[in-house]
PDB file of C-alpha atoms in Angstrom:
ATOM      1  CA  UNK A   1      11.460  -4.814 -16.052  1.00 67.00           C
ATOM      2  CA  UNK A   2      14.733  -5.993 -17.730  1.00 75.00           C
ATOM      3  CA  UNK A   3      17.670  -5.176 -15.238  1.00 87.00           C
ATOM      4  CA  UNK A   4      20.337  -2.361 -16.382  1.00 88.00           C
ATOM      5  CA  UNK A   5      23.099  -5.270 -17.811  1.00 87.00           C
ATOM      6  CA  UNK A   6      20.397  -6.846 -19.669  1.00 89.00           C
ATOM      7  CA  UNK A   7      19.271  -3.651 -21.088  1.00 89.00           C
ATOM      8  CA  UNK A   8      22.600  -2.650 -22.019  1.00 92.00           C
ATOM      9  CA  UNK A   9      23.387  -6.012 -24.019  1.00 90.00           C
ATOM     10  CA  UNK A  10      20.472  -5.459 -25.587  1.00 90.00           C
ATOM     11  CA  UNK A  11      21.383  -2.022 -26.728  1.00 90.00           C
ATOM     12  CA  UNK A  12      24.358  -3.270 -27.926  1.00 88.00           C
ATOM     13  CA  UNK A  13      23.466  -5.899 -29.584  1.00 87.00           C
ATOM     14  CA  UNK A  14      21.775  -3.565 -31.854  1.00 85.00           C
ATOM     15  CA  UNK A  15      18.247  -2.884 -30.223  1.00 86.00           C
ATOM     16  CA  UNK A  16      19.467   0.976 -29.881  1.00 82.00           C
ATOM     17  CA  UNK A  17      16.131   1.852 -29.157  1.00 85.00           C
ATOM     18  CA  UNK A  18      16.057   0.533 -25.483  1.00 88.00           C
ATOM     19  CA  UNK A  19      18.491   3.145 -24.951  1.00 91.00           C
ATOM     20  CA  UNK A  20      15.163   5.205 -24.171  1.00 91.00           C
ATOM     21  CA  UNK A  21      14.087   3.453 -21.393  1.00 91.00           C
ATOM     22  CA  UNK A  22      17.738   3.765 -19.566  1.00 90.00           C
ATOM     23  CA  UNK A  23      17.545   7.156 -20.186  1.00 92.00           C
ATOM     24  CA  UNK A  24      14.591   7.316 -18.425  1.00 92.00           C
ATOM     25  CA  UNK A  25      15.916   5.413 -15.645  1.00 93.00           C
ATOM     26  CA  UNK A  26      18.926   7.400 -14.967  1.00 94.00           C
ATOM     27  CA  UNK A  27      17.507  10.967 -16.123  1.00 93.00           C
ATOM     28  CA  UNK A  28      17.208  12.406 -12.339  1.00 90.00           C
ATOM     29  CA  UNK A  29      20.896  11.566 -11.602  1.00 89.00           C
ATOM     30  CA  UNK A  30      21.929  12.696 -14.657  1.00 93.00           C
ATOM     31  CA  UNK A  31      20.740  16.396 -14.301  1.00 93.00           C
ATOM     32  CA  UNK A  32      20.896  16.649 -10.683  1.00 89.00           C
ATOM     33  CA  UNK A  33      24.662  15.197 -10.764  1.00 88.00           C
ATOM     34  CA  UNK A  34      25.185  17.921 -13.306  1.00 90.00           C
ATOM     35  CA  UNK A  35      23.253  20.694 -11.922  1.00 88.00           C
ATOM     36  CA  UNK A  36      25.636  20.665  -8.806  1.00 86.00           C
ATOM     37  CA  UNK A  37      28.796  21.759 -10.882  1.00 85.00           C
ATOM     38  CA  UNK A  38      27.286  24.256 -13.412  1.00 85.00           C
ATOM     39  CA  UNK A  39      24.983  26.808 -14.152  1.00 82.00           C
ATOM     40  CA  UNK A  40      21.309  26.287 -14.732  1.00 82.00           C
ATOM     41  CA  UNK A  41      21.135  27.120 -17.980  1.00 85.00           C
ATOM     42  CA  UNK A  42      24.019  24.940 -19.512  1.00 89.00           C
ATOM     43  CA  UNK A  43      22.062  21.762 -17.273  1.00 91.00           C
ATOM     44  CA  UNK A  44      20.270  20.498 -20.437  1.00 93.00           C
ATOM     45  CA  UNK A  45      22.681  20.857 -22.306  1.00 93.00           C
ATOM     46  CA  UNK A  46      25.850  18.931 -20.419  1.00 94.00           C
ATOM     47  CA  UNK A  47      23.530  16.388 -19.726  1.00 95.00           C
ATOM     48  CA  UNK A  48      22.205  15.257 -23.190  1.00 95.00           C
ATOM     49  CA  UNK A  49      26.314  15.413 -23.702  1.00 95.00           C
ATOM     50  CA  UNK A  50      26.390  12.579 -20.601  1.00 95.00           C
ATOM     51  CA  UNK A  51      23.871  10.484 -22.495  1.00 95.00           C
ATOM     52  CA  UNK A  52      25.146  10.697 -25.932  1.00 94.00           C
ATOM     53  CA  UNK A  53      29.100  10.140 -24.390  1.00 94.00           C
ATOM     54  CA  UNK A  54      27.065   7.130 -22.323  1.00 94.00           C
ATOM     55  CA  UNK A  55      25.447   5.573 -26.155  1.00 93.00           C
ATOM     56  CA  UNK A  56      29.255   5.922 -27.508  1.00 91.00           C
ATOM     57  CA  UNK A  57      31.120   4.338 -24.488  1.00 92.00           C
ATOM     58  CA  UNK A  58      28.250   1.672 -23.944  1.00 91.00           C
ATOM     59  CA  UNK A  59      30.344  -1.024 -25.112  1.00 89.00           C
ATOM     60  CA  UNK A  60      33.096  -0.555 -22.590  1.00 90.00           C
ATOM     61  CA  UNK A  61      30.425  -0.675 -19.736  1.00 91.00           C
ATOM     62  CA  UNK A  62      31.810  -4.022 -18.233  1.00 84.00           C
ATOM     63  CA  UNK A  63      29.327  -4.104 -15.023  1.00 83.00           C
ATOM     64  CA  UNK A  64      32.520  -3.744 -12.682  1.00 81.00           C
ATOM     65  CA  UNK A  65      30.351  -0.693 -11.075  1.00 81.00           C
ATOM     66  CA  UNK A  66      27.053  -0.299 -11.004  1.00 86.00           C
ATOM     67  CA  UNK A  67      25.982   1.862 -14.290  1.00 91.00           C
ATOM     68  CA  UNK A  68      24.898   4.657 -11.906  1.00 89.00           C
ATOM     69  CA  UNK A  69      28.191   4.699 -11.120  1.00 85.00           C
ATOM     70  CA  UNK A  70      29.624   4.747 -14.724  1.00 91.00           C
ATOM     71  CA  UNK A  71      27.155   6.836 -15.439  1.00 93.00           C
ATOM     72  CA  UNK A  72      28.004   9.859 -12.732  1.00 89.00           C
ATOM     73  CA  UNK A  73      31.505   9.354 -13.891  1.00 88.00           C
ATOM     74  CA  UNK A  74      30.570  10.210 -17.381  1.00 93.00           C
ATOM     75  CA  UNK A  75      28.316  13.250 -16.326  1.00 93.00           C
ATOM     76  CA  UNK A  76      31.245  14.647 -13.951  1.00 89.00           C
ATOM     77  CA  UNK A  77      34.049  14.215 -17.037  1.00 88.00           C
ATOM     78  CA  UNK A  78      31.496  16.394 -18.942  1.00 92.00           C
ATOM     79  CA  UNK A  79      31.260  18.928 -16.487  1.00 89.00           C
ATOM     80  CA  UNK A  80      34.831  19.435 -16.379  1.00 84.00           C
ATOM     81  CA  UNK A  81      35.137  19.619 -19.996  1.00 88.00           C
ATOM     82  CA  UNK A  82      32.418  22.271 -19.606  1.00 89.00           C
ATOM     83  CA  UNK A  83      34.920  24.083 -17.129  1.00 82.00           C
ATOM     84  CA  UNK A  84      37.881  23.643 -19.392  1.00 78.00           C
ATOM     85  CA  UNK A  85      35.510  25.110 -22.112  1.00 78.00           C
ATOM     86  CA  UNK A  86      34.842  28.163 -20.037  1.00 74.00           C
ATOM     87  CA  UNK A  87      38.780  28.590 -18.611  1.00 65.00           C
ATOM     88  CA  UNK A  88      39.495  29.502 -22.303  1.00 59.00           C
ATOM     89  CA  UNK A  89      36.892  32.334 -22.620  1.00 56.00           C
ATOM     90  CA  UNK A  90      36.847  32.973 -18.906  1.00 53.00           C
ATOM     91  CA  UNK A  91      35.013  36.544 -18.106  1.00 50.00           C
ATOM     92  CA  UNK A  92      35.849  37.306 -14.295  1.00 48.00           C
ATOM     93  CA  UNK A  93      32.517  37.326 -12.302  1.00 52.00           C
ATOM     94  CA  UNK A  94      32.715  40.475 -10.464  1.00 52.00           C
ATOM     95  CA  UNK A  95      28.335  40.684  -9.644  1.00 58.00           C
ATOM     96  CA  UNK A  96      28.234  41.650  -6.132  1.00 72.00           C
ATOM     97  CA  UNK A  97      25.607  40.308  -3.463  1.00 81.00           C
ATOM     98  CA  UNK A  98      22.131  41.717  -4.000  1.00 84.00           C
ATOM     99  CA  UNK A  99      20.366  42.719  -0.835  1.00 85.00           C
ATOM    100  CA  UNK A 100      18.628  39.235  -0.898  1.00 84.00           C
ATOM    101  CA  UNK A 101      21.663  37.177  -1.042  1.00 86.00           C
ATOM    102  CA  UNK A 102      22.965  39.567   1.613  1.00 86.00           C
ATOM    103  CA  UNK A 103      20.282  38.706   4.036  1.00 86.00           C
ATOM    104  CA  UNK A 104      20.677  34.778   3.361  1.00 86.00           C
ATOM    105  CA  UNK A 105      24.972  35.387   3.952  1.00 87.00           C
ATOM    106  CA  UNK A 106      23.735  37.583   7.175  1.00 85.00           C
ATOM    107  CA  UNK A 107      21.416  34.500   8.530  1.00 85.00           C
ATOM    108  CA  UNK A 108      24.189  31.661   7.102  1.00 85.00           C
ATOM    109  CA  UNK A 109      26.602  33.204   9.397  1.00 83.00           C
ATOM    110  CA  UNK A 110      24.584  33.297  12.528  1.00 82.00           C
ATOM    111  CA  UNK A 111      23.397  29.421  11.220  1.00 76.00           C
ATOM    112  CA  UNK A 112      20.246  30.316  10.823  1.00 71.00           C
ATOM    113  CA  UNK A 113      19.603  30.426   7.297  1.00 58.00           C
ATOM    114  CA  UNK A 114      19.517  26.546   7.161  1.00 55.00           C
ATOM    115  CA  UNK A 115      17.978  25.091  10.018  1.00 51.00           C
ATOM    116  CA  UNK A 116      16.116  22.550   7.966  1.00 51.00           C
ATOM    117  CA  UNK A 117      13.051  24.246   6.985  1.00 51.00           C
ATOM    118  CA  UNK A 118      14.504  26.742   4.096  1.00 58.00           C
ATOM    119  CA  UNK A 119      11.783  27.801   1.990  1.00 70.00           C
ATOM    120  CA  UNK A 120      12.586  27.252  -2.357  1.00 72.00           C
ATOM    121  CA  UNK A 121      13.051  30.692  -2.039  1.00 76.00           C
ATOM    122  CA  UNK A 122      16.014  30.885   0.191  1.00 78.00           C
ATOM    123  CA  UNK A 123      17.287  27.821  -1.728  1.00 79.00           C
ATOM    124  CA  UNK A 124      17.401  29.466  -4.485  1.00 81.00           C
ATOM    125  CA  UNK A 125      19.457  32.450  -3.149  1.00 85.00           C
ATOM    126  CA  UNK A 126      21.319  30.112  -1.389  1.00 86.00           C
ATOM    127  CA  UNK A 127      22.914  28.648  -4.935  1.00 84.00           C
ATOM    128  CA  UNK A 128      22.960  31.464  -6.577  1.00 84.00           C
ATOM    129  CA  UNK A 129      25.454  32.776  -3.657  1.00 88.00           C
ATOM    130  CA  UNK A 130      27.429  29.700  -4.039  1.00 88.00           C
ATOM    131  CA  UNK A 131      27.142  29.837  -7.880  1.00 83.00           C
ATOM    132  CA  UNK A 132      28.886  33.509  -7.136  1.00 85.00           C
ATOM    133  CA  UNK A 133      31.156  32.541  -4.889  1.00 89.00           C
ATOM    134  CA  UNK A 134      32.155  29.460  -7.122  1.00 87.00           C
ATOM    135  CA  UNK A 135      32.173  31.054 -10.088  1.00 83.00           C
ATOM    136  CA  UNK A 136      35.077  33.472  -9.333  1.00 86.00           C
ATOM    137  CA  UNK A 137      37.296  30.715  -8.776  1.00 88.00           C
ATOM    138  CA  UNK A 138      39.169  29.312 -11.771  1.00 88.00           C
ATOM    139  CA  UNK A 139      37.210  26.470 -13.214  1.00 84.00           C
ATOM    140  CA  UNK A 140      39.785  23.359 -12.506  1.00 85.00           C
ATOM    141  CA  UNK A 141      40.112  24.339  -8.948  1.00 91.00           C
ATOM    142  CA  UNK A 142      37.027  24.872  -8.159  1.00 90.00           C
ATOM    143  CA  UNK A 143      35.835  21.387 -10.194  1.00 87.00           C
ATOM    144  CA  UNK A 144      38.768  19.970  -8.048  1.00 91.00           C
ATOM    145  CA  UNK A 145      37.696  21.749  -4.926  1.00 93.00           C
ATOM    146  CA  UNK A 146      34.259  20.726  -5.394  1.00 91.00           C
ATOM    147  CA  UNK A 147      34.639  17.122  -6.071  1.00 89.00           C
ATOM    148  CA  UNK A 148      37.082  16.678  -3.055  1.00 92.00           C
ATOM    149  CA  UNK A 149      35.475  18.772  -0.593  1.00 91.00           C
ATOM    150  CA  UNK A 150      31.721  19.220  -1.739  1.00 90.00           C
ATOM    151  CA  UNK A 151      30.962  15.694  -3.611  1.00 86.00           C
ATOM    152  CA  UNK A 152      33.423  13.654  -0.942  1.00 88.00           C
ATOM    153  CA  UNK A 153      34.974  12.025  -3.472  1.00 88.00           C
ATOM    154  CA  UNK A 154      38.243  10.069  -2.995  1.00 91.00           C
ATOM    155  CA  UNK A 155      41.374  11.732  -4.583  1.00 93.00           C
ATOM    156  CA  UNK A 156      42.436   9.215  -6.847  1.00 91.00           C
ATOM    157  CA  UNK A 157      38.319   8.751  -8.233  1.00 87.00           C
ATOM    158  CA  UNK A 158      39.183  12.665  -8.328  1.00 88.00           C
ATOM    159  CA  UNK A 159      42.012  12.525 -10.308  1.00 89.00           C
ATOM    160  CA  UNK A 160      40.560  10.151 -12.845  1.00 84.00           C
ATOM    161  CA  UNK A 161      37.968  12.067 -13.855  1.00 82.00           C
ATOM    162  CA  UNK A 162      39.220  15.353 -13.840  1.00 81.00           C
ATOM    163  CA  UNK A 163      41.944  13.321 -16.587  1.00 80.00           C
ATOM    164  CA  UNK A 164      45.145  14.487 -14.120  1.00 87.00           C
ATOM    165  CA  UNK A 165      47.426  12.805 -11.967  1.00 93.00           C
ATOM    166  CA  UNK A 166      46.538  12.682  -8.288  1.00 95.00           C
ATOM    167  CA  UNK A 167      49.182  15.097  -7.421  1.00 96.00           C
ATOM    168  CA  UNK A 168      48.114  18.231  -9.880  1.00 95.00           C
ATOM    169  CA  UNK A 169      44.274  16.993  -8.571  1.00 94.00           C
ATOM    170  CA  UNK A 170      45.895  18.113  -4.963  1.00 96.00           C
ATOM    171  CA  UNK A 171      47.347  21.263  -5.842  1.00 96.00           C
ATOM    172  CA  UNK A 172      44.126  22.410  -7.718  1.00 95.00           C
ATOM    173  CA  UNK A 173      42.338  21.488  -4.956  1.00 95.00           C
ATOM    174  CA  UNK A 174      44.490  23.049  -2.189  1.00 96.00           C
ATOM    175  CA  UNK A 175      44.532  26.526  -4.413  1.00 96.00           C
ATOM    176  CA  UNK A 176      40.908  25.897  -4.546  1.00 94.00           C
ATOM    177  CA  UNK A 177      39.917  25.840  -1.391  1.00 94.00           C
ATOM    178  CA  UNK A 178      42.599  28.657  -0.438  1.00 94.00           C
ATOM    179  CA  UNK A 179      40.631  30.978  -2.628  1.00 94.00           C
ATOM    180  CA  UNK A 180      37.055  29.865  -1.621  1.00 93.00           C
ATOM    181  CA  UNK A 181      38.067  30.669   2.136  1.00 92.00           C
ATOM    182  CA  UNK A 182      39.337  34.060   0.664  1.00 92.00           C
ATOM    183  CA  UNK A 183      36.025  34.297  -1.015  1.00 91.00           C
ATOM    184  CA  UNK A 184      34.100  33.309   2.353  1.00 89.00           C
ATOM    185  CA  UNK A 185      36.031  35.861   4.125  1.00 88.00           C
ATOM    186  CA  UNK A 186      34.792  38.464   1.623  1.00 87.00           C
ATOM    187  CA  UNK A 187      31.488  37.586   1.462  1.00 84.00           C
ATOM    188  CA  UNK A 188      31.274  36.973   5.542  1.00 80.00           C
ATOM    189  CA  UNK A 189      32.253  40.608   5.810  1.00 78.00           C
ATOM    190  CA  UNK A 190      29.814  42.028   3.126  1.00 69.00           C
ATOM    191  CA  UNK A 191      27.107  40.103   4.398  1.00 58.00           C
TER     192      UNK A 191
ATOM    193  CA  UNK B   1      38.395  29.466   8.527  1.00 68.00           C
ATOM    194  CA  UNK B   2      36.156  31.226  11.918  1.00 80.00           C
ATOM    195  CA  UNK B   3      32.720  29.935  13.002  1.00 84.00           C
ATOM    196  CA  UNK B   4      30.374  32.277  10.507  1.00 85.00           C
ATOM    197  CA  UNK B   5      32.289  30.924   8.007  1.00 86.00           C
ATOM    198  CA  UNK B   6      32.468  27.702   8.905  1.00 88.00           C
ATOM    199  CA  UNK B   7      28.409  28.076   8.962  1.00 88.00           C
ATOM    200  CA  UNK B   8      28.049  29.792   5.922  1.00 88.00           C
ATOM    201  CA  UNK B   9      30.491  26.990   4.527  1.00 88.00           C
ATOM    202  CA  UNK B  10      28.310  24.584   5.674  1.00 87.00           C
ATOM    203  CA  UNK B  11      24.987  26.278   4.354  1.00 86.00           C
ATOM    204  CA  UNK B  12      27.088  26.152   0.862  1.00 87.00           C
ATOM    205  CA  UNK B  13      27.536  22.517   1.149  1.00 86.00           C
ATOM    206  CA  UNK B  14      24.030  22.258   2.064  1.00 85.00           C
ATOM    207  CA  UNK B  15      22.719  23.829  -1.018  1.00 84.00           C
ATOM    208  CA  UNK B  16      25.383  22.216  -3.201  1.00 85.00           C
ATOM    209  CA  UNK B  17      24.336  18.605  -2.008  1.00 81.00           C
ATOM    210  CA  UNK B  18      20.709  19.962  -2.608  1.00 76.00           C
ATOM    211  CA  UNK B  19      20.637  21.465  -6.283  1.00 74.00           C
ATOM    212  CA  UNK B  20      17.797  20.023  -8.221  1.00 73.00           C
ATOM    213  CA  UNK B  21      17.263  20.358 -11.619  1.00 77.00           C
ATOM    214  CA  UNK B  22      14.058  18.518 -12.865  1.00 79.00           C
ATOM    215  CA  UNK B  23      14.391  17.299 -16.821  1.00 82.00           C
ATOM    216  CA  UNK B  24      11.810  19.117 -19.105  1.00 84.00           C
ATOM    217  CA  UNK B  25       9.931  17.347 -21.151  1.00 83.00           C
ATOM    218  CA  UNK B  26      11.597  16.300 -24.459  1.00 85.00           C
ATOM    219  CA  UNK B  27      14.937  16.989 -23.465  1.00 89.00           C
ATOM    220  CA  UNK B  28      15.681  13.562 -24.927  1.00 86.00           C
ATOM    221  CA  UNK B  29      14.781  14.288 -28.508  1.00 88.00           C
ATOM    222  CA  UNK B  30      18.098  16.046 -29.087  1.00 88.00           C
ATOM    223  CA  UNK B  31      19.948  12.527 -27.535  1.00 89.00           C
ATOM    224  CA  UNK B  32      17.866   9.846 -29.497  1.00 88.00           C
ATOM    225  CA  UNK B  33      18.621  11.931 -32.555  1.00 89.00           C
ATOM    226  CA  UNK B  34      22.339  12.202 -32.364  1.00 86.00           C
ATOM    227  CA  UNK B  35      22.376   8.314 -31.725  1.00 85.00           C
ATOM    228  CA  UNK B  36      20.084   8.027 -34.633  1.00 84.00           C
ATOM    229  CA  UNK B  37      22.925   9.959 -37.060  1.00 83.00           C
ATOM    230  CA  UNK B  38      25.792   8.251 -34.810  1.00 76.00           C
ATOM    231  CA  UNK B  39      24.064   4.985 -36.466  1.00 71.00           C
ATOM    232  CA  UNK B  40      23.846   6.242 -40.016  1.00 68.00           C
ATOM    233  CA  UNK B  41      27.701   7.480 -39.659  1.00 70.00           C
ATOM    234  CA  UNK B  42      28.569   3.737 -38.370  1.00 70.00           C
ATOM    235  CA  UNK B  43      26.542   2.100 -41.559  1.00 66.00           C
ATOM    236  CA  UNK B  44      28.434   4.294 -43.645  1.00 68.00           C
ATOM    237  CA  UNK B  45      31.708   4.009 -42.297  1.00 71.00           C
ATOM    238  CA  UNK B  46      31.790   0.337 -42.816  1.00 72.00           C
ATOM    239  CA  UNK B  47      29.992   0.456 -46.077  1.00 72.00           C
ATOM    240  CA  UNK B  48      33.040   2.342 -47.057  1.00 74.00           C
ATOM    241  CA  UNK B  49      35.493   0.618 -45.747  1.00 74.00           C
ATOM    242  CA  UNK B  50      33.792  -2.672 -47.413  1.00 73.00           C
ATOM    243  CA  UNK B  51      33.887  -0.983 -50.583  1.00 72.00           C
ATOM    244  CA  UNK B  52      37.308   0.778 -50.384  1.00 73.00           C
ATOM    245  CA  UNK B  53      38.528  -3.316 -50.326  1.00 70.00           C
ATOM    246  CA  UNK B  54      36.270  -4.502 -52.265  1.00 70.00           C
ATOM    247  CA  UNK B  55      37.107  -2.393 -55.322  1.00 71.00           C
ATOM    248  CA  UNK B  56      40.836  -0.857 -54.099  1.00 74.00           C
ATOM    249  CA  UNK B  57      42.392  -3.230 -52.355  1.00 73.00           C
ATOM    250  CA  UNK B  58      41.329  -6.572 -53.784  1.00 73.00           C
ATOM    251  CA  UNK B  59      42.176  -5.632 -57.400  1.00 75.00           C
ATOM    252  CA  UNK B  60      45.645  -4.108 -56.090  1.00 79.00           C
ATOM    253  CA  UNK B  61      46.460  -7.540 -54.520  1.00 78.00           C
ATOM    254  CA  UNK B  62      45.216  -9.776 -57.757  1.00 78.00           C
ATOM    255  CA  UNK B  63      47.368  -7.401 -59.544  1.00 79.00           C
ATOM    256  CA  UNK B  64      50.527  -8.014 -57.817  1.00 79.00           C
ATOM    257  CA  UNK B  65      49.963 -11.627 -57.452  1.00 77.00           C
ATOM    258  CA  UNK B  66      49.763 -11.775 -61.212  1.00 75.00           C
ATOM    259  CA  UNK B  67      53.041  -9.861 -61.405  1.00 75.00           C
ATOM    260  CA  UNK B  68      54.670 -12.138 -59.060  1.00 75.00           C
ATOM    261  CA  UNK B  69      53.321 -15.309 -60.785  1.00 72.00           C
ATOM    262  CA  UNK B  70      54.418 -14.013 -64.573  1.00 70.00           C
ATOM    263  CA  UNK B  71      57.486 -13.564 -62.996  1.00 70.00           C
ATOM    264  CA  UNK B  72      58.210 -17.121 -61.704  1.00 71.00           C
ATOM    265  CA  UNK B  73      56.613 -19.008 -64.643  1.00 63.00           C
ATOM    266  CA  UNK B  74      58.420 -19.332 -67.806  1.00 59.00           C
ATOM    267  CA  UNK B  75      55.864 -20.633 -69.761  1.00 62.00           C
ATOM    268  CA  UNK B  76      53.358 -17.636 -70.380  1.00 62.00           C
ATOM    269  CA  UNK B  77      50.522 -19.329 -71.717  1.00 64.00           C
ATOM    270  CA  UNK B  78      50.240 -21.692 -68.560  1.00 66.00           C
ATOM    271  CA  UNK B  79      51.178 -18.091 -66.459  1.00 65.00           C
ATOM    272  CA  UNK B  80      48.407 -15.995 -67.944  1.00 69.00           C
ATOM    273  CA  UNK B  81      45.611 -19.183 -67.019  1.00 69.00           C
ATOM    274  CA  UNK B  82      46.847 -19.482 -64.147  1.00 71.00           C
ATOM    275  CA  UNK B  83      46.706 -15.562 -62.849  1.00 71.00           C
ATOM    276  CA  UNK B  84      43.621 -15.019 -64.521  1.00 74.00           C
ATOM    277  CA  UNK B  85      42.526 -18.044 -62.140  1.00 71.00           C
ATOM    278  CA  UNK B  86      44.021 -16.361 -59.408  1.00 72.00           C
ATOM    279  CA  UNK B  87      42.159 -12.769 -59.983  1.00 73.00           C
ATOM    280  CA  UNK B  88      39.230 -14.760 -60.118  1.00 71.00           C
ATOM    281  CA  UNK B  89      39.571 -16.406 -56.515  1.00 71.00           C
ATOM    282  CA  UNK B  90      40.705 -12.878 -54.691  1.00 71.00           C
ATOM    283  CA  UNK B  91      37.717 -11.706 -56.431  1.00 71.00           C
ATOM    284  CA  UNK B  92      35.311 -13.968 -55.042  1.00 65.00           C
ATOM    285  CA  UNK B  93      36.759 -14.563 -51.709  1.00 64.00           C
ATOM    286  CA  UNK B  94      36.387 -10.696 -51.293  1.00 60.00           C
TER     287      UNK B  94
END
């Protein structure tokens, strides 16, 4: 099995059908990278945008990181675009809890909704609460929030791929998180 | 932020770290196709751009050459030989 730099010269050297088989590779990261930031049903979507914006920027891959790397970088820039997208026709999400979600905020908050052995059912609920909760912040504080305090990412590696300077990156993230508390304080008390 | 929401903030970050999305089958058709018409849009691009100098560019420069060569040669008989030689190489060379 040809390694990923070898495949890549390859590629661009004009074999653009290998491109398949990195696609392959990388295919899991891809959509699980991007199903962590938006909503199911855009998934598909934001990640044949990763690959395509991968084909395009192939050239400037210069092995510095691994293409994993690169390649998460890529996904997460597309995600935010997705967010920017949204901030433009952005429709409040008012949906309150349903009386499943309740019960998973109810067992959350006494710690026992995830004691390891969650069923897929209570996963389920479980993102779809923090799909709620996330979706009622506006989109480049919660990508900025989410990056920084969900994904652990450093500020600056932040900053770069949100496409702002490390100081805006900050104050998204601050108002961010000041909200989702807000939010967590709601949803502690409906639950 | 108080300890149920601490927990419930850490439940979040559990199910944010574990979102899975599993790719359906064929999702790549849509990718290999757009590279497919990224290629034809990259043939065509420099096709153009060889023919905008082969037939716009070239001819403007012989052209102007000429001019300038007329211009510095008294005698026109050897001027005209001499730019029609000229056309000739920017022609070829292009």
């Amino acid at each position: 099995m040809k390694e990923d730099l070898e495949l890549i010269r390859a590629i661009t050297g004009g074999e653009r059908e290998q491109f398949e088989e990195l696609m392959h590779r990388y295919q899991r990261l891809v959509f699980m990278t991007v199903a962590k930031h938006v909503p199911q049903s855009s998934v598909e979507d934001l990640a044949q945008q990763t690959f395509i914006s991968a084909y395009k920027a192939l050239r400037q891959f210069r092995g510095e990181s691994s293409f994993a790397v690169w390649l998460t970088r890529i996904a997460l820039r597309r995600c935010c675009d997705f967010w920017r997208g949204q901030e433009r026709r952005r429709e409040i999400n008012e949906s309150s809890l349903t009386k499943e979600q309740k019960e998973w905020v109810e067992k959350a908050g006494t710690g026992e909704a995830f004691a390891g052995a969650e069923n897929e059912d209570r996963k389920h609920t479980a993102r779809e609460v923090l799909h709620i909760v996330l979706g009622k912040l506006p989109p480049a504080e919660r990508m900025a929030m989410c990056l920084v305090d969900f994904e652990d990412l450093p500020v600056k590696e932040a900053a770069e791929i949100m496409g702002c300077s490390i100081t805006l990156l900050k104050v998204r993230a601050h108002r961010g998180r000041k909200k989702y508390r807000k939010l967590l304080e709601e949803i502690s008390e409906e639950g | 932020m108080k300890e149920r929401e601490r927990r419930i903030h850490e439940a979040f970050k559990n199910a944010y770290a574990g979102a899975e999305c599993e790719p359906l089958a064929g999702w790549e058709k849509k990718v290999l196709e757009e590279i497919e018409a990224d290629s034809d849009r990259t043939f065509f691009a420099e096709l153009g751009e060889a023919l905008t100098w082969r037939f716009t560019l070239a001819p403007s420069l012989a052209a102007v050459a000429t001019l300038l060569y007329l211009l510095t040669l008294p005698d026109m008989t050897s001027s005209l030989l001499g730019a029609t030689a000229q056309v000739s190489v920017l022609l070829l060379v292009n």
